[in-house]
PDB file of C-alpha atoms in Angstrom:
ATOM      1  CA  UNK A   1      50.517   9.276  71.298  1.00 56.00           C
ATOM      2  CA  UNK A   2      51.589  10.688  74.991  1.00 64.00           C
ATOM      3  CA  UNK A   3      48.613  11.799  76.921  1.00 70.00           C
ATOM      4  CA  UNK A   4      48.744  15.418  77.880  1.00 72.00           C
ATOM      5  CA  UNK A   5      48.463  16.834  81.383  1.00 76.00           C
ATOM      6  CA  UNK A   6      46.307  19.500  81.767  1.00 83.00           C
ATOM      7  CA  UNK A   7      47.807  22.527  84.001  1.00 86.00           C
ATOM      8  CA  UNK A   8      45.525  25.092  85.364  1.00 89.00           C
ATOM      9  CA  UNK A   9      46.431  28.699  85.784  1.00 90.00           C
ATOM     10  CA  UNK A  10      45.584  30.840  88.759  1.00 90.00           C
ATOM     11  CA  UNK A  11      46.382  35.012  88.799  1.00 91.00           C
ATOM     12  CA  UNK A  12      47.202  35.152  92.041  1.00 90.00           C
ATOM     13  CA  UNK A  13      46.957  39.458  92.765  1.00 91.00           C
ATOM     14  CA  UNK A  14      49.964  40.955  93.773  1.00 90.00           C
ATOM     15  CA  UNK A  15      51.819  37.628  94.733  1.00 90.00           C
ATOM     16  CA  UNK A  16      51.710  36.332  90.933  1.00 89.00           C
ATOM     17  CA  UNK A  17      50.674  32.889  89.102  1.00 91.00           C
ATOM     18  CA  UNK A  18      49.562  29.697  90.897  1.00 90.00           C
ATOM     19  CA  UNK A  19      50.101  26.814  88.024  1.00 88.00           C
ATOM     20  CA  UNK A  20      48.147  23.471  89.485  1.00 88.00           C
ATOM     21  CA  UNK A  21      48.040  19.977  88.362  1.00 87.00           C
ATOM     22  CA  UNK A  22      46.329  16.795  89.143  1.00 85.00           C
ATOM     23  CA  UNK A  23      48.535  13.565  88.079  1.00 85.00           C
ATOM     24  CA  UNK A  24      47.291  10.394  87.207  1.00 86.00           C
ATOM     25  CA  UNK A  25      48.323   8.839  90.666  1.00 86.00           C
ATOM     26  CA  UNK A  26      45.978  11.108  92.056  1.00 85.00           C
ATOM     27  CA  UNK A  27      48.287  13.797  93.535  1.00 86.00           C
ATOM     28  CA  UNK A  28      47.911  17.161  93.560  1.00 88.00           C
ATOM     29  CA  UNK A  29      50.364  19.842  92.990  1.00 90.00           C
ATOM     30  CA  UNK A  30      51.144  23.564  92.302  1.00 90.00           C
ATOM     31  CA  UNK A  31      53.916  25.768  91.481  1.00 90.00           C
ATOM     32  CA  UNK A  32      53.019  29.463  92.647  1.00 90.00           C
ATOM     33  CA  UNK A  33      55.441  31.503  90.692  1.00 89.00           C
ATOM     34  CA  UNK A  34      56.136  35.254  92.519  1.00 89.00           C
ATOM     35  CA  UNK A  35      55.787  38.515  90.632  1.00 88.00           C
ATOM     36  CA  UNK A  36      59.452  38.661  91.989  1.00 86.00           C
ATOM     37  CA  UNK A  37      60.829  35.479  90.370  1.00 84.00           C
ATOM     38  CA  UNK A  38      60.510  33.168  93.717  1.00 87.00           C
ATOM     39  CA  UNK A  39      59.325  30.118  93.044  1.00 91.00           C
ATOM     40  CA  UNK A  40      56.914  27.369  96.200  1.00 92.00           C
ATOM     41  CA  UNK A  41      56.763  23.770  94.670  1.00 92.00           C
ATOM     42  CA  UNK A  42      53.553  22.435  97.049  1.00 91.00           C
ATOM     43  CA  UNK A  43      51.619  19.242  97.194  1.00 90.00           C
ATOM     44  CA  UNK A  44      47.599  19.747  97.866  1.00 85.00           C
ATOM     45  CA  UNK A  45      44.609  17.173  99.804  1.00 82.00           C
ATOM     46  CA  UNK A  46      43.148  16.213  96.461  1.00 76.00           C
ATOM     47  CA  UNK A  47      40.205  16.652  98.085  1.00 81.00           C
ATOM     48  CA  UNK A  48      40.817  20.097  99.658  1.00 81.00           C
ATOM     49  CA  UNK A  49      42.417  22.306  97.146  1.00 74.00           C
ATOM     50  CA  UNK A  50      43.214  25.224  99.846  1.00 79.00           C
ATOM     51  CA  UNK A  51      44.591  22.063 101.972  1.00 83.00           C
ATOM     52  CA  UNK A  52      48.286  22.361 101.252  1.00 84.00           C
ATOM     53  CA  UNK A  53      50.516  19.362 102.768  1.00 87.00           C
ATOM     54  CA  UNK A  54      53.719  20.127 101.880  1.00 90.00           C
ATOM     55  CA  UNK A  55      55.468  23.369 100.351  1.00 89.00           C
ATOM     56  CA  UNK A  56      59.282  24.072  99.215  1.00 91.00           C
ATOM     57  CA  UNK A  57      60.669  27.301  98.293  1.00 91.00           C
ATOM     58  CA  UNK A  58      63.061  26.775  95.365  1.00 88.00           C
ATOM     59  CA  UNK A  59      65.706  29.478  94.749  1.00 84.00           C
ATOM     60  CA  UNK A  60      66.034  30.313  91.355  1.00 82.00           C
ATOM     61  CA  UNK A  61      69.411  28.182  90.287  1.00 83.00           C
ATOM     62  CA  UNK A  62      67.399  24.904  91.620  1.00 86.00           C
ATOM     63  CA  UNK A  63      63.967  25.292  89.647  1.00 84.00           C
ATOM     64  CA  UNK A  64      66.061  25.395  87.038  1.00 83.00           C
ATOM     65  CA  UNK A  65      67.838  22.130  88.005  1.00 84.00           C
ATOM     66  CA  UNK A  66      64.454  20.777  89.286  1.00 85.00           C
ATOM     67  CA  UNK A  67      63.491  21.655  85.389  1.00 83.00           C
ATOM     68  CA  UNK A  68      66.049  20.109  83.791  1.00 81.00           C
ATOM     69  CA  UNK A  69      65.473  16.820  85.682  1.00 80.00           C
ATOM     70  CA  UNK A  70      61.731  16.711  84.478  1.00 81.00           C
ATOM     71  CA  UNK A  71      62.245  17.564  81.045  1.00 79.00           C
ATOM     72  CA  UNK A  72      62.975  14.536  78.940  1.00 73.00           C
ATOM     73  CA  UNK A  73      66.002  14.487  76.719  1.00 69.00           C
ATOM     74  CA  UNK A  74      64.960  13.235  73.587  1.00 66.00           C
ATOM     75  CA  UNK A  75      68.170  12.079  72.518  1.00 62.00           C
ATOM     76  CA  UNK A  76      69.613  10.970  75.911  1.00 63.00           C
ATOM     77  CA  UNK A  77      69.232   7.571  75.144  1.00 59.00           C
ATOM     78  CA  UNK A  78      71.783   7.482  72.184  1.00 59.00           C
ATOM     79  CA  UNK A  79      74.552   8.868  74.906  1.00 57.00           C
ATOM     80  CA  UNK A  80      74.400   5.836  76.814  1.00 58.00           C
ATOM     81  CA  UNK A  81      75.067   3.635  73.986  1.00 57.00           C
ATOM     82  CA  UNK A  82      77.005   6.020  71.293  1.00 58.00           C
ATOM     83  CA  UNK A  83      79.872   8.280  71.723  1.00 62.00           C
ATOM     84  CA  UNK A  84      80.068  11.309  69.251  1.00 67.00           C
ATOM     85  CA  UNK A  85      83.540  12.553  69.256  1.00 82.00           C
ATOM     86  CA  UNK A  86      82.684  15.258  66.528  1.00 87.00           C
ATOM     87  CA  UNK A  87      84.436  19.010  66.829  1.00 91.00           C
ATOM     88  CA  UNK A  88      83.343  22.261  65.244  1.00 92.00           C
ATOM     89  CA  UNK A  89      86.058  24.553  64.253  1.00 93.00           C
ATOM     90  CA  UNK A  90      86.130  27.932  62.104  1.00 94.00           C
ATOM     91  CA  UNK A  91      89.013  28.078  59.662  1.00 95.00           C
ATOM     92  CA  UNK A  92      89.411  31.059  57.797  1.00 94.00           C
ATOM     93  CA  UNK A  93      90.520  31.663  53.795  1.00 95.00           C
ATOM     94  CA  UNK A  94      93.531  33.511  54.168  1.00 93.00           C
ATOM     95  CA  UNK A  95      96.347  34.733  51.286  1.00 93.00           C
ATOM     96  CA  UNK A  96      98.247  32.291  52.247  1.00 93.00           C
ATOM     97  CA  UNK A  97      95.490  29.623  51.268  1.00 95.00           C
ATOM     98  CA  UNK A  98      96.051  27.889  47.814  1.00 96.00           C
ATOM     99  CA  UNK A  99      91.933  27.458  47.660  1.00 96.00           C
ATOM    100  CA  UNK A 100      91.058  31.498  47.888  1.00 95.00           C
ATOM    101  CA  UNK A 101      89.314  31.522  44.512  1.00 96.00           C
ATOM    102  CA  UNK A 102      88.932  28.025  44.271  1.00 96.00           C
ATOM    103  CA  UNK A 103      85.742  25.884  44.472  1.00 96.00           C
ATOM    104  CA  UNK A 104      84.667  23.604  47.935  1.00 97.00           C
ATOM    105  CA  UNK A 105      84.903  20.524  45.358  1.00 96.00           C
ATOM    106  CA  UNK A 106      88.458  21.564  44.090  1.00 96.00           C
ATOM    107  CA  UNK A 107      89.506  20.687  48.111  1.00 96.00           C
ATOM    108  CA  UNK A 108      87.884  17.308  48.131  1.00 96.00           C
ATOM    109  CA  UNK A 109      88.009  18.024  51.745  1.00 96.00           C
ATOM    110  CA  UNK A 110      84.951  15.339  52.901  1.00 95.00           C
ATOM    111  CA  UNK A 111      87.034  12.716  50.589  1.00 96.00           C
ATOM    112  CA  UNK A 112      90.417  13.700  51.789  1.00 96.00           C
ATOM    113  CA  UNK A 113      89.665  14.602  55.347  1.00 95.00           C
ATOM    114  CA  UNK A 114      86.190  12.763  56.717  1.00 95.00           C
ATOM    115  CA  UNK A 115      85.351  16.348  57.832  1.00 96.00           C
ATOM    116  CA  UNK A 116      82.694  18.432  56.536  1.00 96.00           C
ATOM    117  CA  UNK A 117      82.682  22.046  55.550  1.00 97.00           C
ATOM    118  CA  UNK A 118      79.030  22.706  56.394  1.00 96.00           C
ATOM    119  CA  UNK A 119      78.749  26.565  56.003  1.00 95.00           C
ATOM    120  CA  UNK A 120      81.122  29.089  54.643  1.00 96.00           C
ATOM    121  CA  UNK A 121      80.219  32.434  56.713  1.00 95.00           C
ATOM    122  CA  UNK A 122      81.412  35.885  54.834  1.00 94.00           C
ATOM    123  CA  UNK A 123      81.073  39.239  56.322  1.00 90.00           C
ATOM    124  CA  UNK A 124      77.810  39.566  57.196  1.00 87.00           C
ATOM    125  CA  UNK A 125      75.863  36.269  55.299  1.00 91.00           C
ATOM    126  CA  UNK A 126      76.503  32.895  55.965  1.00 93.00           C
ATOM    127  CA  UNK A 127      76.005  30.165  53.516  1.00 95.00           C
ATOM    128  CA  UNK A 128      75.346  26.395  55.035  1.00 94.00           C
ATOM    129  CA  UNK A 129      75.448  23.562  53.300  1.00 95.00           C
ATOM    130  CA  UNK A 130      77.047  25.085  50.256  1.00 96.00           C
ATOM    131  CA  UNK A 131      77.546  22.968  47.037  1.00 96.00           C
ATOM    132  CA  UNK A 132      80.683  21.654  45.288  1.00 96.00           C
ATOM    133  CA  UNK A 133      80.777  24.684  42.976  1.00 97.00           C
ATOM    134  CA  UNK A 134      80.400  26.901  45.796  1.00 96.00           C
ATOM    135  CA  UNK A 135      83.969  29.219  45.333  1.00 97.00           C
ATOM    136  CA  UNK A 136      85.323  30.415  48.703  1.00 97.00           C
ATOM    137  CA  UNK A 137      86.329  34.159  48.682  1.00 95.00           C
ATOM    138  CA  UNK A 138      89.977  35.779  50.176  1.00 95.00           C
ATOM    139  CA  UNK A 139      88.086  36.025  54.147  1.00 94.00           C
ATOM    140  CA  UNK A 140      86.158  33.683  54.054  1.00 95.00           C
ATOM    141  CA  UNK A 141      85.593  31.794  57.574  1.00 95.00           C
ATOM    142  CA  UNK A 142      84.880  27.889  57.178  1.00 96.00           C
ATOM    143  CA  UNK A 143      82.739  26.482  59.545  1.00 95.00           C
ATOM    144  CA  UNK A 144      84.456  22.826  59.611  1.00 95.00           C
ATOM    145  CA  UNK A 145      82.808  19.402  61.815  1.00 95.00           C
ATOM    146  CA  UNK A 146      84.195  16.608  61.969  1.00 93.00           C
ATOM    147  CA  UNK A 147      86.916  14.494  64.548  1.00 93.00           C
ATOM    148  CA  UNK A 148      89.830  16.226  65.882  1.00 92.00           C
ATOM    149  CA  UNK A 149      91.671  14.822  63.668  1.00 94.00           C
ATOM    150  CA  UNK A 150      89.751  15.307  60.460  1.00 95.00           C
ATOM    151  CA  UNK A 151      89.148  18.855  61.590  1.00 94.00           C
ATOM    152  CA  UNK A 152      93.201  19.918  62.083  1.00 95.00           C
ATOM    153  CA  UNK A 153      93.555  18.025  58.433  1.00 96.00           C
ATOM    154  CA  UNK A 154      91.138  20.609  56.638  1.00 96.00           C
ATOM    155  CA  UNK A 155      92.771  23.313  58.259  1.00 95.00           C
ATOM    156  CA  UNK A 156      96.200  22.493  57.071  1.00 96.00           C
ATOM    157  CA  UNK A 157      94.688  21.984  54.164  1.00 96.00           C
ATOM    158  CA  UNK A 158      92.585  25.437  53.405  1.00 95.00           C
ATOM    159  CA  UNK A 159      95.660  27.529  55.281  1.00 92.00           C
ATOM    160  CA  UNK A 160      98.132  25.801  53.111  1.00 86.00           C
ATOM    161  CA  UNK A 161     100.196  24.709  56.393  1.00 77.00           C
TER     162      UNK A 161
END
């Protein structure tokens, strides 16, 4: 199990929030976040809280970046070694469709195509993961993943093209 840090917090009156931590090197540091959205990245003496070494303002657009860069990517690991090439397209049940009326099995789309229909949106509900006996309604929008490829099949295939 990861160890947790502990972060204190600091109202700070009329500036706004001082959040402080002490790492497990030893260092200490703050973000002081401003009642008007400014944010000061500082490092403190460990020794002498009020002691402040070194302090950077960060614009908005770059404690964001600065955030992005700290937060692990729990996936970002599979990137490096995998390439997803998947697409997600919405196909809608037109008259021109022979499968208005029909069920998602009659299509055998998955078989036939390698894509997926994974949720069949109509008016205002939406329906994922819907079963073989699911029947697909004149309007009906498909919400189709899959490769490029497999995608453009089961949209020739539901729009009868």
């Amino acid at each position: 199990m990861e160890p947790t840090a502990h972060v204190s917090r600091t109202a700070l009156p009329g500036v706004g929030t001082r959040y402080d931590l002490n790492t497990e090197a030893g260092a200490h540091l703050s973000v002081v976040l401003h009642q008007d959205g400014r944010r000061i990245l500082a490092f403190h003496d460990p020794e002498d809280d009020d002691s402040c070494k070194v302090a950077a303002p960060l614009a908005p657009h770059e404690a964001t970046a600065l955030g992005e860069l700290l937060t692990p990517d729990p996936i970002g690991h599979l990137h490096q070694h995998i390439e997803i090439d998947l697409v997600t397209e919405h196909i809608a049940v037109t008259t021109r469709s022979p499968y208005a009326g029909r069920t998602l099995g009659a299509t055998r789309a998955r078989t036939r195509t390698g894509a997926s229909i994974v949720a069949v949106l109509r008016r205002t509900a939406a329906f994922p993961s819907p079963a073989p006996d699911f029947r697909f309604a004149l309007g009906d929008t498909l919400v189709v993943v899959g490769t490029r490829e497999g995608v453009d099949a089961v949209a020739e295939l539901i729009t009868g093209g």
